[in-house]
Coordinates of N, CA and C in Angstrom, one line a residue:
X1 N -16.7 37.7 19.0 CA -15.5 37.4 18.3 C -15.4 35.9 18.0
X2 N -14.6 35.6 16.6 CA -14.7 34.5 16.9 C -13.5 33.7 17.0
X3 N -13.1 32.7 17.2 CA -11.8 31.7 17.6 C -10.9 31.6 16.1
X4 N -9.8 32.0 16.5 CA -8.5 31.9 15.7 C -8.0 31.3 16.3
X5 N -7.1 31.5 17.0 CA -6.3 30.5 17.5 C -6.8 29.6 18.5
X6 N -6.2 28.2 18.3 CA -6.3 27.2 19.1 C -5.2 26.8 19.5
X7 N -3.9 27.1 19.4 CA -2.8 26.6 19.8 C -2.8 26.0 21.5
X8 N -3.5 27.1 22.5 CA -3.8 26.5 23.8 C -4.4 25.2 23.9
X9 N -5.4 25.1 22.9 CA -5.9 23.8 22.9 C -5.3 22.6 22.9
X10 N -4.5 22.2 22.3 CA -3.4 21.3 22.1 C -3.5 19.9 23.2
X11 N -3.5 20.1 24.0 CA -3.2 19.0 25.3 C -4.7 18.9 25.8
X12 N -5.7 19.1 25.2 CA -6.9 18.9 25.5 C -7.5 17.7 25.4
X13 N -7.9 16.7 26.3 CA -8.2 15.4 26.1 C -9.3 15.1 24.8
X14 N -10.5 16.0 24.8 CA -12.2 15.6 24.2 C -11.9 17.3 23.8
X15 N -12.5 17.7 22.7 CA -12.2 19.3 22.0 C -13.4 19.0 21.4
X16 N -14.7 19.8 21.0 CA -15.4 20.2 20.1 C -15.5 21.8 19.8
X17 N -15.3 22.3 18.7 CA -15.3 23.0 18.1 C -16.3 23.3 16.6
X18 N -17.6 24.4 17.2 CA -18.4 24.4 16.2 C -18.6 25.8 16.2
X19 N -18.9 26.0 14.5 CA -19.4 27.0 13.7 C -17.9 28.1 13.8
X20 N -16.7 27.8 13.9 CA -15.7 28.3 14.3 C -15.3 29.2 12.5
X21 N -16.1 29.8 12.2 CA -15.5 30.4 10.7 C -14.6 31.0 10.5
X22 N -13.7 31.9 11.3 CA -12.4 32.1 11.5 C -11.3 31.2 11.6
X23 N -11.3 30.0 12.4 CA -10.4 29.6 12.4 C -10.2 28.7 10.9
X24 N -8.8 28.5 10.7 CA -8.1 27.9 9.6 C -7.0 27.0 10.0
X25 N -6.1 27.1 10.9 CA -5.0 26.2 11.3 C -5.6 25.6 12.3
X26 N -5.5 24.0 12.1 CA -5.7 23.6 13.3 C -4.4 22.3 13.7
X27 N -3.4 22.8 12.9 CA -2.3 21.9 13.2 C -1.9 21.7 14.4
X28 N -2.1 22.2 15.4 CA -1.9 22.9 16.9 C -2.9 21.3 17.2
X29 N -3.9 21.1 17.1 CA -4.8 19.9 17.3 C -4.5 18.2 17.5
X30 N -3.3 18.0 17.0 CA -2.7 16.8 16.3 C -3.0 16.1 17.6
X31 N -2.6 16.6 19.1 CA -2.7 15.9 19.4 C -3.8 15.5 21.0
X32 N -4.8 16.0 20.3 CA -6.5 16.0 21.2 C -6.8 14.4 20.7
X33 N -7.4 13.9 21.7 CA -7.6 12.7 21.7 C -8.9 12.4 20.7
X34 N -10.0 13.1 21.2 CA -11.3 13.0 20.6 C -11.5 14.4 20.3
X35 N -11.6 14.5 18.9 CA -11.8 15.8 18.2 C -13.1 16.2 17.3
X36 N -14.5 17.2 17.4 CA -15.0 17.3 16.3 C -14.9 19.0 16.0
X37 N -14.6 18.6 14.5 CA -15.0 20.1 14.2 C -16.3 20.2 13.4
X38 N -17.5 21.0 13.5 CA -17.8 21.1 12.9 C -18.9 22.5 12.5
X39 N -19.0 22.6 11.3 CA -18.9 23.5 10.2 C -17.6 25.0 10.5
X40 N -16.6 24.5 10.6 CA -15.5 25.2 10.6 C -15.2 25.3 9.6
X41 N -15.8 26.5 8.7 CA -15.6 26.5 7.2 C -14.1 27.1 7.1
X42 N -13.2 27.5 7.4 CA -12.3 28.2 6.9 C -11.1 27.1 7.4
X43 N -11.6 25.6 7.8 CA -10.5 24.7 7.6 C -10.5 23.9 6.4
X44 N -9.4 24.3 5.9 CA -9.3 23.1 4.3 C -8.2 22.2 4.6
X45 N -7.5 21.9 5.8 CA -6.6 21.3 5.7 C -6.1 20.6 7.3
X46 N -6.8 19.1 7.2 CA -6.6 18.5 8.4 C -5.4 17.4 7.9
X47 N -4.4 17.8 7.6 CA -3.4 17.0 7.3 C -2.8 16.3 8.8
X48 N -2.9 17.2 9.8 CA -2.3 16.8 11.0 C -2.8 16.3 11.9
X49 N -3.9 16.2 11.6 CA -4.5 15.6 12.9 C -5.0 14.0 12.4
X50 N -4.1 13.5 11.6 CA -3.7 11.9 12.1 C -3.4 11.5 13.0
X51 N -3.0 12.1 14.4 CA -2.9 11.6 15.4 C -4.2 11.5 16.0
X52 N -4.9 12.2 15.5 CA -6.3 12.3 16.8 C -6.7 10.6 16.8
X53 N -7.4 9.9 17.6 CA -8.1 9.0 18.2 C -9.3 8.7 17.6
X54 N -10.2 9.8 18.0 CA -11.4 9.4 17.1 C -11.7 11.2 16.9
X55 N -12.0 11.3 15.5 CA -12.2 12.4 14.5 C -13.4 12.3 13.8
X56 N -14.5 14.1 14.3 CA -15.5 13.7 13.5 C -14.9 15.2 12.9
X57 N -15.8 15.4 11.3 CA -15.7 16.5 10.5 C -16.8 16.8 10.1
X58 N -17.3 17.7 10.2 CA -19.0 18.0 9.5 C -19.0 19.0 8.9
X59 N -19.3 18.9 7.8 CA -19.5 20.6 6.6 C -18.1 21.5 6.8
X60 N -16.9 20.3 6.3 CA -15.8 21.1 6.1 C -15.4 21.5 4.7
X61 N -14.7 22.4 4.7 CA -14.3 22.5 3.1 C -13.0 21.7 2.6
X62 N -13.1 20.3 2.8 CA -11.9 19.7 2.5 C -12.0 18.6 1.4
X63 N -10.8 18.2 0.5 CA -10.8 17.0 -0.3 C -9.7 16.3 0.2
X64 N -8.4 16.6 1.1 CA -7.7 15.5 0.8 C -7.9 14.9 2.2
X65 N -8.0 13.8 2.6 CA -8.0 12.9 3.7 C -6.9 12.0 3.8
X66 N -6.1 11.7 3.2 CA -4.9 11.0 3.1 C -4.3 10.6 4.0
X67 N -4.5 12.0 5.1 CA -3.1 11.9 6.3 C -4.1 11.2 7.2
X68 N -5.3 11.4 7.2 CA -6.1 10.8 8.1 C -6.4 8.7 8.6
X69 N -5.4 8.2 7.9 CA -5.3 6.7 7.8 C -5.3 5.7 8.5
X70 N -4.4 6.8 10.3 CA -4.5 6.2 11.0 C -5.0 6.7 12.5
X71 N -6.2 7.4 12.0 CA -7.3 7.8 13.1 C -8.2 6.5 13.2
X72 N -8.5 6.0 14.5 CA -9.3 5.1 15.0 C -10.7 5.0 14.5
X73 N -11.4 5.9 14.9 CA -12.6 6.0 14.5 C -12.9 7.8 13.5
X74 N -13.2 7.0 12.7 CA -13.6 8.4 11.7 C -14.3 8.8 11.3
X75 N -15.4 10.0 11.3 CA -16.6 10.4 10.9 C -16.8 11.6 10.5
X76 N -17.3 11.5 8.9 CA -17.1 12.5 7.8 C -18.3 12.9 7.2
X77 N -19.2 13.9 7.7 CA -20.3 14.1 7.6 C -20.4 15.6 6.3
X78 N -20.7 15.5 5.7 CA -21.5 16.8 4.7 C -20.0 17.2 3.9
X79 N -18.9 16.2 4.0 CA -17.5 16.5 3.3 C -17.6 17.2 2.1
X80 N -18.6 17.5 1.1 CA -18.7 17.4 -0.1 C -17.1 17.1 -1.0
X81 N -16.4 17.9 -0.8 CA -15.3 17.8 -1.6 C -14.1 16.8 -1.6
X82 N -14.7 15.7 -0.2 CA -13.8 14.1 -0.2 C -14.4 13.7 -1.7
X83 N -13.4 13.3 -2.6 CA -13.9 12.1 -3.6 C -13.0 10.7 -2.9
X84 N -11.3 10.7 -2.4 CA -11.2 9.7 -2.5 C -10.6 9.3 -0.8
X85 N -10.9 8.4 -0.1 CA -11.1 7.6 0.7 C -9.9 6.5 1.2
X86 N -9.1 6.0 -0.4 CA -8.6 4.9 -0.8 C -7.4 4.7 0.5
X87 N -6.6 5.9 1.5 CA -6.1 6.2 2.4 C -6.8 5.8 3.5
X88 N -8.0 5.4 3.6 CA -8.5 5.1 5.0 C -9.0 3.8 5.3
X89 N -8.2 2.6 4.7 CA -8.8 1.6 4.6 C -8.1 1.0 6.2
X90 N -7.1 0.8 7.1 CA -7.3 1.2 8.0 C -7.5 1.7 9.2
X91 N -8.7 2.5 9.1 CA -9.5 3.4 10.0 C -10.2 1.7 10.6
X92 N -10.1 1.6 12.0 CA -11.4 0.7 12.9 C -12.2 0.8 12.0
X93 N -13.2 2.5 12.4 CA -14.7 3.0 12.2 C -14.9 4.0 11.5
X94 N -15.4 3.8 10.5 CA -15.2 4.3 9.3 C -16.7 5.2 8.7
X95 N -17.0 6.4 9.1 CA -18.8 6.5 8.9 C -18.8 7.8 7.5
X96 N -19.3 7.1 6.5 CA -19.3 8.7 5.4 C -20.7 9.0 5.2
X97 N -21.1 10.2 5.6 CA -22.5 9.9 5.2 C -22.5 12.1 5.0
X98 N -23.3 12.3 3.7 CA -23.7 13.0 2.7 C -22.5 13.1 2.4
X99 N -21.6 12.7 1.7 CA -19.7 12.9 1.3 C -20.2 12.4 -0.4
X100 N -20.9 13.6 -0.9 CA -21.3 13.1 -2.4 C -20.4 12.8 -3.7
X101 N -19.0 13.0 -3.4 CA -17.9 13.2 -4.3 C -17.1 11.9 -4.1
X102 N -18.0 10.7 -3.1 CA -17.1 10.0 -2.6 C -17.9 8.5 -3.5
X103 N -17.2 8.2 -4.9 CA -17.8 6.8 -5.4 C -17.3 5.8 -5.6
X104 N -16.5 5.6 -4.7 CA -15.3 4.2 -5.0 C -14.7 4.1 -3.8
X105 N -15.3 2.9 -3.1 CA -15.0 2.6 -1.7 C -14.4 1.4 -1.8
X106 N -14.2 0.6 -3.2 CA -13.3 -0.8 -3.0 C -12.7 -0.6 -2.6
X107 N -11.6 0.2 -2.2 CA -9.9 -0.1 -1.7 C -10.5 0.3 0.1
X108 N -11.2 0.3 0.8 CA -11.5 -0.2 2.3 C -11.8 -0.7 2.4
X109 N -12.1 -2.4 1.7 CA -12.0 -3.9 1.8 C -11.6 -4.6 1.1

């Protein structure tokens, strides 16, 4: 089976969460200190977990990062569908790497 709900998780200091293709909400998350998801394809929407600390994302299905502005350290691996960034200028730690939709990084310096 695989993981839907994470609402128990919530008060979790360090959370990694991988290959989780059921789950979709992870609003319940906001407030894990150190969070990775990754390839949790059935999340398109980390609007809430601006609170996290340090946030990695790997092979998510997401474009908007907006809410993410004031996570400490940030790491956005295989995003494809980030184009814009312009909301995270700042982030401390800031890592994009295969995020091919992403071509205009002036506005984070």
């Amino acid at each position: 089976r695989d993981l839907v709900d994470v609402s128990a998780l919530g008060q979790v200091h360090k959370l990694t969460l991988h290959c989780c293709t059921a789950l979709v909400d992870v609003s319940d998350l906001g407030q894990v200190e150190e969070l990775t998801l990754s390839h949790c394809t059935g999340v398109t929407d980390v609007s809430a977990l601006g609170r996290v600390r340090k946030l990695t994302l790997t092979g998510l299905d997401i474009v908007d990062v907006s809410a993410l502005g004031t996570v400490e350290e940030l790491s956005l691996w295989d995003c494809s569908g980030v184009e814009d960034v312009s909301a995270l200028g700042r982030v401390r730690e800031l890592s994009l790497t295969n995020c091919t939709a992403v071509v205009d990084v002036s506005a984070l310096g």
